[in-house]
Amino acid sequence: MRQPAQKPTSATMTDATASPVGDVVDHSSGLPRVLDRKCGTCIFRPGNLMHLDPGRREEMVRAALGRGSWIVCHATLPAAGIPIGEQAICRGFWDVHARDSLGCRLAVAFGGPVFGPPPAEPAAPARPHA
């Protein structure tokens, strides 16, 4: 019988989950997490709210797409105080580049992603189906 996935602990972390980027995998489903909306300072919002150097966002996008990957939301990074294992794919990246990213296309093909709120925002209570 298959055992449910467990959240990594400091004793079981791999190099991937101990990275400064963290881990976007929802361990209960095995699918990547994506924010259900852009965070307040998303690099894909107008106005350069994160004060990136000119061309930096495009450089990040090229690097992510070159890896067949994604950009992790800066508000979910371990450096922002979010525990490793609770990171999420940037919603702005998802909205604009999910079709361009092999990793994002695979997430969809496997029934994902799992959507959740940006950090420091309460999750909406579950509503029963009418």
Short mmCIF file of N, CA, C and O in Angstrom, two decimals:
data_model
loop_
_atom_site.label_atom_id
_atom_site.label_comp_id
_atom_site.label_asym_id
_atom_site.label_seq_id
_atom_site.Cartn_x
_atom_site.Cartn_y
_atom_site.Cartn_z
N MET A 1 0.84 -1.18 0.00
CA MET A 1 0.00 0.00 0.00
C MET A 1 0.89 1.24 0.00
O MET A 1 1.86 1.32 0.72
N ARG A 2 0.51 2.21 -0.80
CA ARG A 2 1.30 3.44 -0.91
C ARG A 2 1.13 4.29 0.33
O ARG A 2 0.02 4.55 0.78
N GLN A 3 2.23 4.75 0.87
CA GLN A 3 2.21 5.60 2.06
C GLN A 3 2.05 7.05 1.63
O GLN A 3 2.60 7.45 0.61
N PRO A 4 1.31 7.86 2.39
CA PRO A 4 1.18 9.27 2.02
C PRO A 4 2.52 9.98 2.11
O PRO A 4 3.36 9.65 2.94
N ALA A 5 2.69 10.95 1.22
CA ALA A 5 3.93 11.74 1.22
C ALA A 5 4.01 12.53 2.52
O ALA A 5 3.01 12.98 3.06
N GLN A 6 5.22 12.66 3.04
CA GLN A 6 5.42 13.42 4.26
C GLN A 6 6.20 14.68 3.95
O GLN A 6 7.05 14.68 3.07
N LYS A 7 5.89 15.72 4.68
CA LYS A 7 6.62 16.96 4.53
C LYS A 7 8.06 16.75 4.97
O LYS A 7 8.31 16.12 6.00
N PRO A 8 9.03 17.24 4.17
CA PRO A 8 10.41 17.02 4.56
C PRO A 8 10.76 17.71 5.88
O PRO A 8 10.24 18.77 6.19
N THR A 9 11.61 17.09 6.64
CA THR A 9 12.13 17.69 7.86
C THR A 9 13.59 18.00 7.63
O THR A 9 14.16 17.61 6.62
N SER A 10 14.22 18.66 8.57
CA SER A 10 15.63 18.99 8.39
C SER A 10 16.46 17.72 8.25
O SER A 10 17.50 17.73 7.60
N ALA A 11 16.00 16.62 8.80
CA ALA A 11 16.75 15.37 8.70
C ALA A 11 16.56 14.70 7.34
O ALA A 11 17.38 13.88 6.94
N THR A 12 15.48 15.04 6.61
CA THR A 12 15.21 14.37 5.34
C THR A 12 15.33 15.29 4.13
O THR A 12 15.10 14.86 3.02
N MET A 13 15.69 16.54 4.32
CA MET A 13 15.77 17.47 3.20
C MET A 13 16.85 17.06 2.22
O MET A 13 17.94 16.66 2.61
N THR A 14 16.50 17.19 0.94
CA THR A 14 17.48 16.97 -0.11
C THR A 14 18.07 18.31 -0.49
O THR A 14 17.61 19.36 -0.05
N ASP A 15 19.09 18.28 -1.33
CA ASP A 15 19.67 19.54 -1.80
C ASP A 15 18.62 20.40 -2.47
O ASP A 15 18.65 21.61 -2.36
N ALA A 16 17.65 19.78 -3.19
CA ALA A 16 16.63 20.56 -3.88
C ALA A 16 15.74 21.31 -2.89
O ALA A 16 15.42 22.47 -3.09
N THR A 17 15.32 20.65 -1.82
CA THR A 17 14.41 21.32 -0.88
C THR A 17 15.16 22.23 0.08
O THR A 17 14.56 23.06 0.74
N ALA A 18 16.46 22.09 0.18
CA ALA A 18 17.25 22.95 1.04
C ALA A 18 17.78 24.16 0.28
O ALA A 18 18.48 24.99 0.84
N SER A 19 17.43 24.28 -0.99
CA SER A 19 17.92 25.38 -1.81
C SER A 19 17.28 26.69 -1.37
O SER A 19 16.25 26.70 -0.70
N PRO A 20 17.87 27.82 -1.76
CA PRO A 20 17.29 29.10 -1.40
C PRO A 20 15.92 29.33 -2.05
O PRO A 20 15.19 30.22 -1.66
N VAL A 21 15.59 28.51 -3.05
CA VAL A 21 14.29 28.64 -3.72
C VAL A 21 13.22 27.85 -2.99
O VAL A 21 12.05 28.17 -3.03
N GLY A 22 13.60 26.79 -2.29
CA GLY A 22 12.64 25.99 -1.56
C GLY A 22 12.02 24.91 -2.41
O GLY A 22 12.65 24.38 -3.32
N ASP A 23 10.76 24.59 -2.15
CA ASP A 23 10.09 23.45 -2.75
C ASP A 23 8.63 23.81 -3.02
O ASP A 23 7.88 24.10 -2.10
N VAL A 24 8.22 23.78 -4.30
CA VAL A 24 6.85 24.14 -4.67
C VAL A 24 5.90 22.95 -4.67
O VAL A 24 4.72 23.11 -4.96
N VAL A 25 6.39 21.76 -4.34
CA VAL A 25 5.54 20.57 -4.42
C VAL A 25 4.60 20.49 -3.22
O VAL A 25 5.04 20.55 -2.07
N ASP A 26 3.32 20.36 -3.50
CA ASP A 26 2.32 20.09 -2.47
C ASP A 26 2.46 18.61 -2.13
O ASP A 26 2.18 17.75 -2.97
N HIS A 27 2.92 18.31 -0.94
CA HIS A 27 3.27 16.94 -0.61
C HIS A 27 2.07 16.02 -0.44
O HIS A 27 2.22 14.81 -0.48
N SER A 28 0.87 16.55 -0.28
CA SER A 28 -0.29 15.67 -0.19
C SER A 28 -0.74 15.21 -1.57
O SER A 28 -1.27 14.11 -1.72
N SER A 29 -0.52 16.02 -2.61
CA SER A 29 -0.96 15.64 -3.96
C SER A 29 0.21 15.28 -4.87
O SER A 29 0.01 14.64 -5.90
N GLY A 30 1.40 15.76 -4.55
CA GLY A 30 2.55 15.55 -5.42
C GLY A 30 2.61 16.52 -6.58
O GLY A 30 3.46 16.40 -7.45
N LEU A 31 1.71 17.49 -6.59
CA LEU A 31 1.64 18.47 -7.68
C LEU A 31 2.20 19.81 -7.22
O LEU A 31 2.19 20.13 -6.04
N PRO A 32 2.69 20.63 -8.16
CA PRO A 32 3.21 21.94 -7.76
C PRO A 32 2.10 22.88 -7.31
O PRO A 32 0.96 22.79 -7.78
N ARG A 33 2.46 23.77 -6.39
CA ARG A 33 1.56 24.82 -5.92
C ARG A 33 1.75 26.06 -6.78
O ARG A 33 2.87 26.41 -7.16
N VAL A 34 0.65 26.74 -7.04
CA VAL A 34 0.64 28.04 -7.73
C VAL A 34 -0.26 28.95 -6.90
O VAL A 34 -1.29 28.51 -6.39
N LEU A 35 0.14 30.20 -6.76
CA LEU A 35 -0.73 31.14 -6.04
C LEU A 35 -2.03 31.32 -6.82
O LEU A 35 -2.04 31.33 -8.04
N ASP A 36 -3.13 31.49 -6.10
CA ASP A 36 -4.42 31.65 -6.77
C ASP A 36 -4.62 33.07 -7.30
O ASP A 36 -5.59 33.33 -8.01
N ARG A 37 -3.70 33.95 -6.97
CA ARG A 37 -3.70 35.32 -7.51
C ARG A 37 -2.30 35.88 -7.31
O ARG A 37 -1.51 35.32 -6.55
N LYS A 38 -2.01 36.96 -7.99
CA LYS A 38 -0.69 37.58 -7.85
C LYS A 38 -0.53 38.15 -6.44
O LYS A 38 -1.48 38.70 -5.88
N CYS A 39 0.68 38.04 -5.91
CA CYS A 39 0.95 38.69 -4.63
C CYS A 39 0.97 40.20 -4.86
O CYS A 39 1.00 40.67 -5.99
N GLY A 40 0.96 40.96 -3.81
CA GLY A 40 0.87 42.42 -3.90
C GLY A 40 2.02 43.09 -4.61
O GLY A 40 1.85 44.19 -5.14
N THR A 41 3.18 42.45 -4.63
CA THR A 41 4.34 43.06 -5.29
C THR A 41 4.85 42.17 -6.41
O THR A 41 6.04 42.16 -6.72
N CYS A 42 3.97 41.44 -7.06
CA CYS A 42 4.34 40.52 -8.13
C CYS A 42 5.16 41.24 -9.20
O CYS A 42 4.83 42.36 -9.60
N ILE A 43 6.21 40.59 -9.66
CA ILE A 43 7.06 41.18 -10.69
C ILE A 43 6.34 41.27 -12.04
O ILE A 43 6.84 41.91 -12.96
N PHE A 44 5.16 40.67 -12.15
CA PHE A 44 4.38 40.76 -13.38
C PHE A 44 3.27 41.82 -13.27
O PHE A 44 2.51 41.99 -14.20
N ARG A 45 3.21 42.52 -12.16
CA ARG A 45 2.29 43.66 -12.06
C ARG A 45 2.94 44.87 -12.72
O ARG A 45 4.17 44.98 -12.73
N PRO A 46 2.15 45.80 -13.20
CA PRO A 46 2.73 47.02 -13.78
C PRO A 46 3.47 47.83 -12.72
O PRO A 46 3.12 47.81 -11.54
N GLY A 47 4.51 48.51 -13.13
CA GLY A 47 5.17 49.48 -12.27
C GLY A 47 6.45 49.04 -11.60
O GLY A 47 7.00 49.79 -10.80
N ASN A 48 6.95 47.84 -11.86
CA ASN A 48 8.22 47.39 -11.28
C ASN A 48 8.24 47.57 -9.76
O ASN A 48 9.11 48.22 -9.19
N LEU A 49 7.25 46.98 -9.09
CA LEU A 49 7.08 47.12 -7.65
C LEU A 49 8.22 46.53 -6.83
O LEU A 49 8.41 46.89 -5.67
N MET A 50 9.01 45.63 -7.43
CA MET A 50 10.16 45.04 -6.73
C MET A 50 11.46 45.75 -7.08
O MET A 50 12.53 45.33 -6.64
N HIS A 51 11.36 46.81 -7.86
CA HIS A 51 12.53 47.63 -8.22
C HIS A 51 13.64 46.80 -8.86
O HIS A 51 14.82 46.95 -8.52
N LEU A 52 13.25 45.94 -9.79
CA LEU A 52 14.24 45.12 -10.50
C LEU A 52 15.02 45.98 -11.48
O LEU A 52 14.49 46.95 -12.03
N ASP A 53 16.26 45.61 -11.70
CA ASP A 53 17.05 46.29 -12.73
C ASP A 53 16.39 46.07 -14.08
O ASP A 53 15.74 45.03 -14.30
N PRO A 54 16.54 47.01 -15.00
CA PRO A 54 15.95 46.85 -16.33
C PRO A 54 16.37 45.51 -16.96
O PRO A 54 17.55 45.14 -16.92
N GLY A 55 15.41 44.78 -17.48
CA GLY A 55 15.68 43.51 -18.13
C GLY A 55 15.78 42.31 -17.21
O GLY A 55 15.86 41.17 -17.67
N ARG A 56 15.78 42.54 -15.90
CA ARG A 56 15.96 41.43 -14.95
C ARG A 56 14.81 40.42 -15.00
O ARG A 56 15.04 39.22 -14.98
N ARG A 57 13.58 40.90 -15.06
CA ARG A 57 12.45 39.97 -15.12
C ARG A 57 12.55 39.09 -16.36
O ARG A 57 12.38 37.87 -16.29
N GLU A 58 12.87 39.70 -17.50
CA GLU A 58 12.98 38.95 -18.74
C GLU A 58 14.11 37.93 -18.65
O GLU A 58 14.01 36.81 -19.16
N GLU A 59 15.20 38.30 -17.98
CA GLU A 59 16.32 37.37 -17.77
C GLU A 59 15.87 36.18 -16.91
O GLU A 59 16.21 35.03 -17.21
N MET A 60 15.09 36.45 -15.87
CA MET A 60 14.58 35.39 -15.01
C MET A 60 13.65 34.46 -15.79
O MET A 60 13.71 33.24 -15.64
N VAL A 61 12.80 35.04 -16.64
CA VAL A 61 11.88 34.25 -17.46
C VAL A 61 12.66 33.36 -18.42
O VAL A 61 12.40 32.16 -18.53
N ARG A 62 13.65 33.93 -19.11
CA ARG A 62 14.46 33.14 -20.05
C ARG A 62 15.14 31.98 -19.34
O ARG A 62 15.17 30.86 -19.84
N ALA A 63 15.70 32.24 -18.17
CA ALA A 63 16.38 31.19 -17.41
C ALA A 63 15.39 30.08 -17.01
O ALA A 63 15.69 28.89 -17.15
N ALA A 64 14.22 30.47 -16.51
CA ALA A 64 13.22 29.49 -16.10
C ALA A 64 12.76 28.65 -17.29
O ALA A 64 12.69 27.42 -17.20
N LEU A 65 12.45 29.30 -18.39
CA LEU A 65 11.99 28.56 -19.56
C LEU A 65 13.10 27.69 -20.13
O LEU A 65 12.84 26.58 -20.60
N GLY A 66 14.33 28.16 -20.05
CA GLY A 66 15.47 27.36 -20.51
C GLY A 66 15.64 26.08 -19.71
O GLY A 66 16.14 25.08 -20.22
N ARG A 67 15.23 26.10 -18.45
CA ARG A 67 15.28 24.92 -17.59
C ARG A 67 14.01 24.09 -17.69
O ARG A 67 13.89 23.05 -17.05
N GLY A 68 13.01 24.58 -18.43
CA GLY A 68 11.71 23.91 -18.47
C GLY A 68 11.01 24.04 -17.14
O GLY A 68 10.24 23.17 -16.73
N SER A 69 11.23 25.15 -16.46
CA SER A 69 10.77 25.32 -15.09
C SER A 69 9.86 26.53 -14.96
O SER A 69 9.05 26.79 -15.84
N TRP A 70 9.98 27.26 -13.87
CA TRP A 70 9.12 28.39 -13.53
C TRP A 70 9.86 29.33 -12.62
O TRP A 70 10.96 29.04 -12.17
N ILE A 71 9.22 30.45 -12.30
CA ILE A 71 9.72 31.38 -11.31
C ILE A 71 8.92 31.14 -10.03
O ILE A 71 7.69 31.06 -10.06
N VAL A 72 9.62 31.02 -8.92
CA VAL A 72 8.97 30.87 -7.62
C VAL A 72 8.62 32.26 -7.11
O VAL A 72 9.42 33.19 -7.21
N CYS A 73 7.41 32.42 -6.58
CA CYS A 73 6.98 33.71 -6.05
C CYS A 73 7.94 34.17 -4.95
O CYS A 73 8.20 33.43 -3.99
N HIS A 74 8.44 35.40 -5.08
CA HIS A 74 9.38 35.93 -4.10
C HIS A 74 8.78 36.01 -2.70
O HIS A 74 9.48 35.89 -1.70
N ALA A 75 7.47 36.19 -2.61
CA ALA A 75 6.81 36.30 -1.30
C ALA A 75 6.72 34.95 -0.59
O ALA A 75 6.40 34.90 0.59
N THR A 76 7.02 33.85 -1.32
CA THR A 76 6.96 32.52 -0.71
C THR A 76 8.35 31.93 -0.47
O THR A 76 8.46 30.79 0.00
N LEU A 77 9.40 32.67 -0.77
CA LEU A 77 10.75 32.15 -0.62
C LEU A 77 11.14 31.98 0.85
O LEU A 77 10.65 32.73 1.71
N PRO A 78 12.03 31.05 1.15
CA PRO A 78 12.52 30.91 2.53
C PRO A 78 13.11 32.21 3.07
O PRO A 78 12.95 32.52 4.25
N ALA A 79 13.74 33.01 2.21
CA ALA A 79 14.31 34.28 2.65
C ALA A 79 13.24 35.25 3.13
O ALA A 79 13.53 36.18 3.89
N ALA A 80 11.99 35.04 2.72
CA ALA A 80 10.87 35.87 3.17
C ALA A 80 10.26 35.31 4.45
O ALA A 80 9.24 35.82 4.92
N GLY A 81 10.87 34.26 5.00
CA GLY A 81 10.38 33.68 6.25
C GLY A 81 9.38 32.56 6.06
O GLY A 81 8.79 32.10 7.04
N ILE A 82 9.18 32.11 4.84
CA ILE A 82 8.23 31.03 4.58
C ILE A 82 8.97 29.70 4.74
O ILE A 82 10.04 29.51 4.16
N PRO A 83 8.43 28.77 5.52
CA PRO A 83 9.12 27.49 5.73
C PRO A 83 9.35 26.76 4.41
O PRO A 83 8.52 26.80 3.50
N ILE A 84 10.49 26.08 4.32
CA ILE A 84 10.78 25.28 3.14
C ILE A 84 9.69 24.23 2.99
O ILE A 84 9.27 23.60 3.96
N GLY A 85 9.22 24.09 1.77
CA GLY A 85 8.13 23.16 1.48
C GLY A 85 6.80 23.86 1.32
O GLY A 85 5.80 23.21 1.04
N GLU A 86 6.77 25.19 1.46
CA GLU A 86 5.53 25.94 1.30
C GLU A 86 5.65 26.99 0.20
O GLU A 86 4.85 27.92 0.15
N GLN A 87 6.62 26.83 -0.70
CA GLN A 87 6.80 27.78 -1.78
C GLN A 87 5.74 27.54 -2.85
O GLN A 87 5.07 26.50 -2.85
N ALA A 88 5.58 28.50 -3.75
CA ALA A 88 4.60 28.39 -4.81
C ALA A 88 5.13 29.06 -6.08
O ALA A 88 5.92 30.00 -6.01
N ILE A 89 4.65 28.57 -7.20
CA ILE A 89 4.98 29.19 -8.48
C ILE A 89 4.31 30.56 -8.53
O ILE A 89 3.15 30.72 -8.13
N CYS A 90 5.04 31.53 -9.03
CA CYS A 90 4.52 32.89 -9.19
C CYS A 90 3.28 32.87 -10.10
O CYS A 90 3.33 32.35 -11.21
N ARG A 91 2.20 33.48 -9.64
CA ARG A 91 0.98 33.51 -10.43
C ARG A 91 1.15 34.34 -11.69
O ARG A 91 0.60 34.02 -12.75
N GLY A 92 1.90 35.42 -11.61
CA GLY A 92 2.15 36.22 -12.81
C GLY A 92 2.88 35.41 -13.86
O GLY A 92 2.53 35.45 -15.05
N PHE A 93 3.89 34.64 -13.45
CA PHE A 93 4.60 33.77 -14.39
C PHE A 93 3.63 32.75 -14.98
O PHE A 93 3.60 32.52 -16.19
N TRP A 94 2.81 32.13 -14.13
CA TRP A 94 1.86 31.12 -14.58
C TRP A 94 0.91 31.72 -15.62
O TRP A 94 0.67 31.11 -16.67
N ASP A 95 0.37 32.88 -15.34
CA ASP A 95 -0.60 33.50 -16.26
C ASP A 95 0.00 33.80 -17.62
O ASP A 95 -0.66 33.66 -18.65
N VAL A 96 1.26 34.23 -17.64
CA VAL A 96 1.89 34.66 -18.89
C VAL A 96 2.64 33.53 -19.59
O VAL A 96 2.63 33.44 -20.82
N HIS A 97 3.28 32.64 -18.83
CA HIS A 97 4.23 31.70 -19.44
C HIS A 97 3.95 30.23 -19.19
O HIS A 97 4.77 29.38 -19.60
N ALA A 98 2.84 29.85 -18.58
CA ALA A 98 2.59 28.43 -18.29
C ALA A 98 2.62 27.58 -19.57
O ALA A 98 3.15 26.47 -19.56
N ARG A 99 2.10 28.11 -20.66
CA ARG A 99 2.11 27.34 -21.92
C ARG A 99 3.51 27.20 -22.50
O ARG A 99 3.76 26.29 -23.28
N ASP A 100 4.41 28.10 -22.14
CA ASP A 100 5.77 28.07 -22.66
C ASP A 100 6.68 27.16 -21.85
O ASP A 100 7.77 26.80 -22.30
N SER A 101 6.29 26.81 -20.64
CA SER A 101 7.13 26.07 -19.69
C SER A 101 6.77 24.59 -19.71
O SER A 101 5.63 24.21 -19.43
N LEU A 102 7.77 23.75 -20.00
CA LEU A 102 7.54 22.31 -19.98
C LEU A 102 7.05 21.86 -18.61
O LEU A 102 6.11 21.07 -18.51
N GLY A 103 7.66 22.36 -17.55
CA GLY A 103 7.25 21.97 -16.20
C GLY A 103 5.80 22.34 -15.90
O GLY A 103 5.07 21.54 -15.30
N CYS A 104 5.38 23.50 -16.33
CA CYS A 104 3.98 23.92 -16.10
C CYS A 104 3.02 23.07 -16.93
O CYS A 104 1.96 22.67 -16.44
N ARG A 105 3.41 22.79 -18.17
CA ARG A 105 2.55 21.93 -19.01
C ARG A 105 2.43 20.53 -18.41
O ARG A 105 1.35 19.93 -18.43
N LEU A 106 3.53 20.01 -17.86
CA LEU A 106 3.47 18.70 -17.21
C LEU A 106 2.57 18.74 -15.97
O LEU A 106 1.82 17.80 -15.71
N ALA A 107 2.65 19.82 -15.20
CA ALA A 107 1.78 19.96 -14.02
C ALA A 107 0.32 19.85 -14.43
O ALA A 107 -0.46 19.14 -13.79
N VAL A 108 -0.05 20.51 -15.51
CA VAL A 108 -1.44 20.46 -16.00
C VAL A 108 -1.77 19.05 -16.49
O VAL A 108 -2.84 18.51 -16.18
N ALA A 109 -0.85 18.43 -17.22
CA ALA A 109 -1.09 17.10 -17.76
C ALA A 109 -1.32 16.07 -16.65
O ALA A 109 -2.08 15.11 -16.84
N PHE A 110 -0.70 16.28 -15.49
CA PHE A 110 -0.86 15.36 -14.37
C PHE A 110 -1.99 15.76 -13.42
O PHE A 110 -2.11 15.21 -12.33
N GLY A 111 -2.81 16.73 -13.82
CA GLY A 111 -3.98 17.09 -13.03
C GLY A 111 -3.81 18.27 -12.11
O GLY A 111 -4.65 18.55 -11.28
N GLY A 112 -2.73 19.00 -12.25
CA GLY A 112 -2.46 20.13 -11.37
C GLY A 112 -2.63 21.43 -12.09
O GLY A 112 -3.19 21.46 -13.17
N PRO A 113 -2.16 22.44 -11.47
CA PRO A 113 -1.48 22.51 -10.18
C PRO A 113 -2.48 22.61 -9.03
O PRO A 113 -3.70 22.58 -9.25
N VAL A 114 -1.95 22.78 -7.83
CA VAL A 114 -2.75 23.05 -6.64
C VAL A 114 -2.67 24.56 -6.40
O VAL A 114 -1.58 25.12 -6.35
N PHE A 115 -3.82 25.22 -6.31
CA PHE A 115 -3.84 26.67 -6.12
C PHE A 115 -4.05 27.01 -4.65
O PHE A 115 -4.81 26.35 -3.95
N GLY A 116 -3.35 28.07 -4.20
CA GLY A 116 -3.48 28.53 -2.82
C GLY A 116 -3.23 30.01 -2.73
O GLY A 116 -2.70 30.62 -3.66
N PRO A 117 -3.61 30.63 -1.61
CA PRO A 117 -3.47 32.08 -1.46
C PRO A 117 -2.02 32.50 -1.25
O PRO A 117 -1.20 31.70 -0.78
N PRO A 118 -1.72 33.74 -1.58
CA PRO A 118 -0.38 34.26 -1.25
C PRO A 118 -0.17 34.23 0.26
O PRO A 118 -1.13 34.20 1.03
N PRO A 119 1.09 34.24 0.71
CA PRO A 119 1.35 34.21 2.15
C PRO A 119 0.75 35.41 2.87
O PRO A 119 0.55 36.46 2.27
N ALA A 120 0.48 35.22 4.14
CA ALA A 120 -0.07 36.25 5.02
C ALA A 120 -1.48 36.65 4.64
O ALA A 120 -1.99 37.65 5.10
N GLU A 121 -2.10 35.86 3.78
CA GLU A 121 -3.51 36.07 3.47
C GLU A 121 -4.24 34.82 3.90
O GLU A 121 -3.83 33.72 3.55
N PRO A 122 -5.29 34.97 4.66
CA PRO A 122 -5.99 33.77 5.14
C PRO A 122 -6.62 33.01 3.98
O PRO A 122 -7.09 33.60 3.02
N ALA A 123 -6.59 31.70 4.10
CA ALA A 123 -7.25 30.86 3.10
C ALA A 123 -8.76 31.05 3.24
O ALA A 123 -9.28 31.20 4.35
N ALA A 124 -9.45 31.06 2.12
CA ALA A 124 -10.91 31.16 2.15
C ALA A 124 -11.47 29.88 2.77
O ALA A 124 -11.00 28.78 2.50
N PRO A 125 -12.50 30.00 3.61
CA PRO A 125 -13.09 28.81 4.19
C PRO A 125 -13.73 27.96 3.09
O PRO A 125 -14.22 28.48 2.10
N ALA A 126 -13.66 26.65 3.28
CA ALA A 126 -14.25 25.75 2.28
C ALA A 126 -15.75 25.97 2.25
O ALA A 126 -16.40 26.10 3.28
N ARG A 127 -16.26 26.05 1.03
CA ARG A 127 -17.70 26.23 0.87
C ARG A 127 -18.31 24.92 0.38
O ARG A 127 -17.80 24.32 -0.54
N PRO A 128 -19.42 24.52 0.99
CA PRO A 128 -20.07 23.32 0.50
C PRO A 128 -20.67 23.58 -0.87
O PRO A 128 -21.04 24.71 -1.19
N HIS A 129 -20.75 22.54 -1.67
CA HIS A 129 -21.36 22.68 -2.99
C HIS A 129 -22.87 22.77 -2.83
O HIS A 129 -23.46 22.06 -2.03
N ALA A 130 -23.48 23.65 -3.57
CA ALA A 130 -24.94 23.83 -3.47
C ALA A 130 -25.66 22.85 -4.36
O ALA A 130 -25.20 22.36 -5.32
#
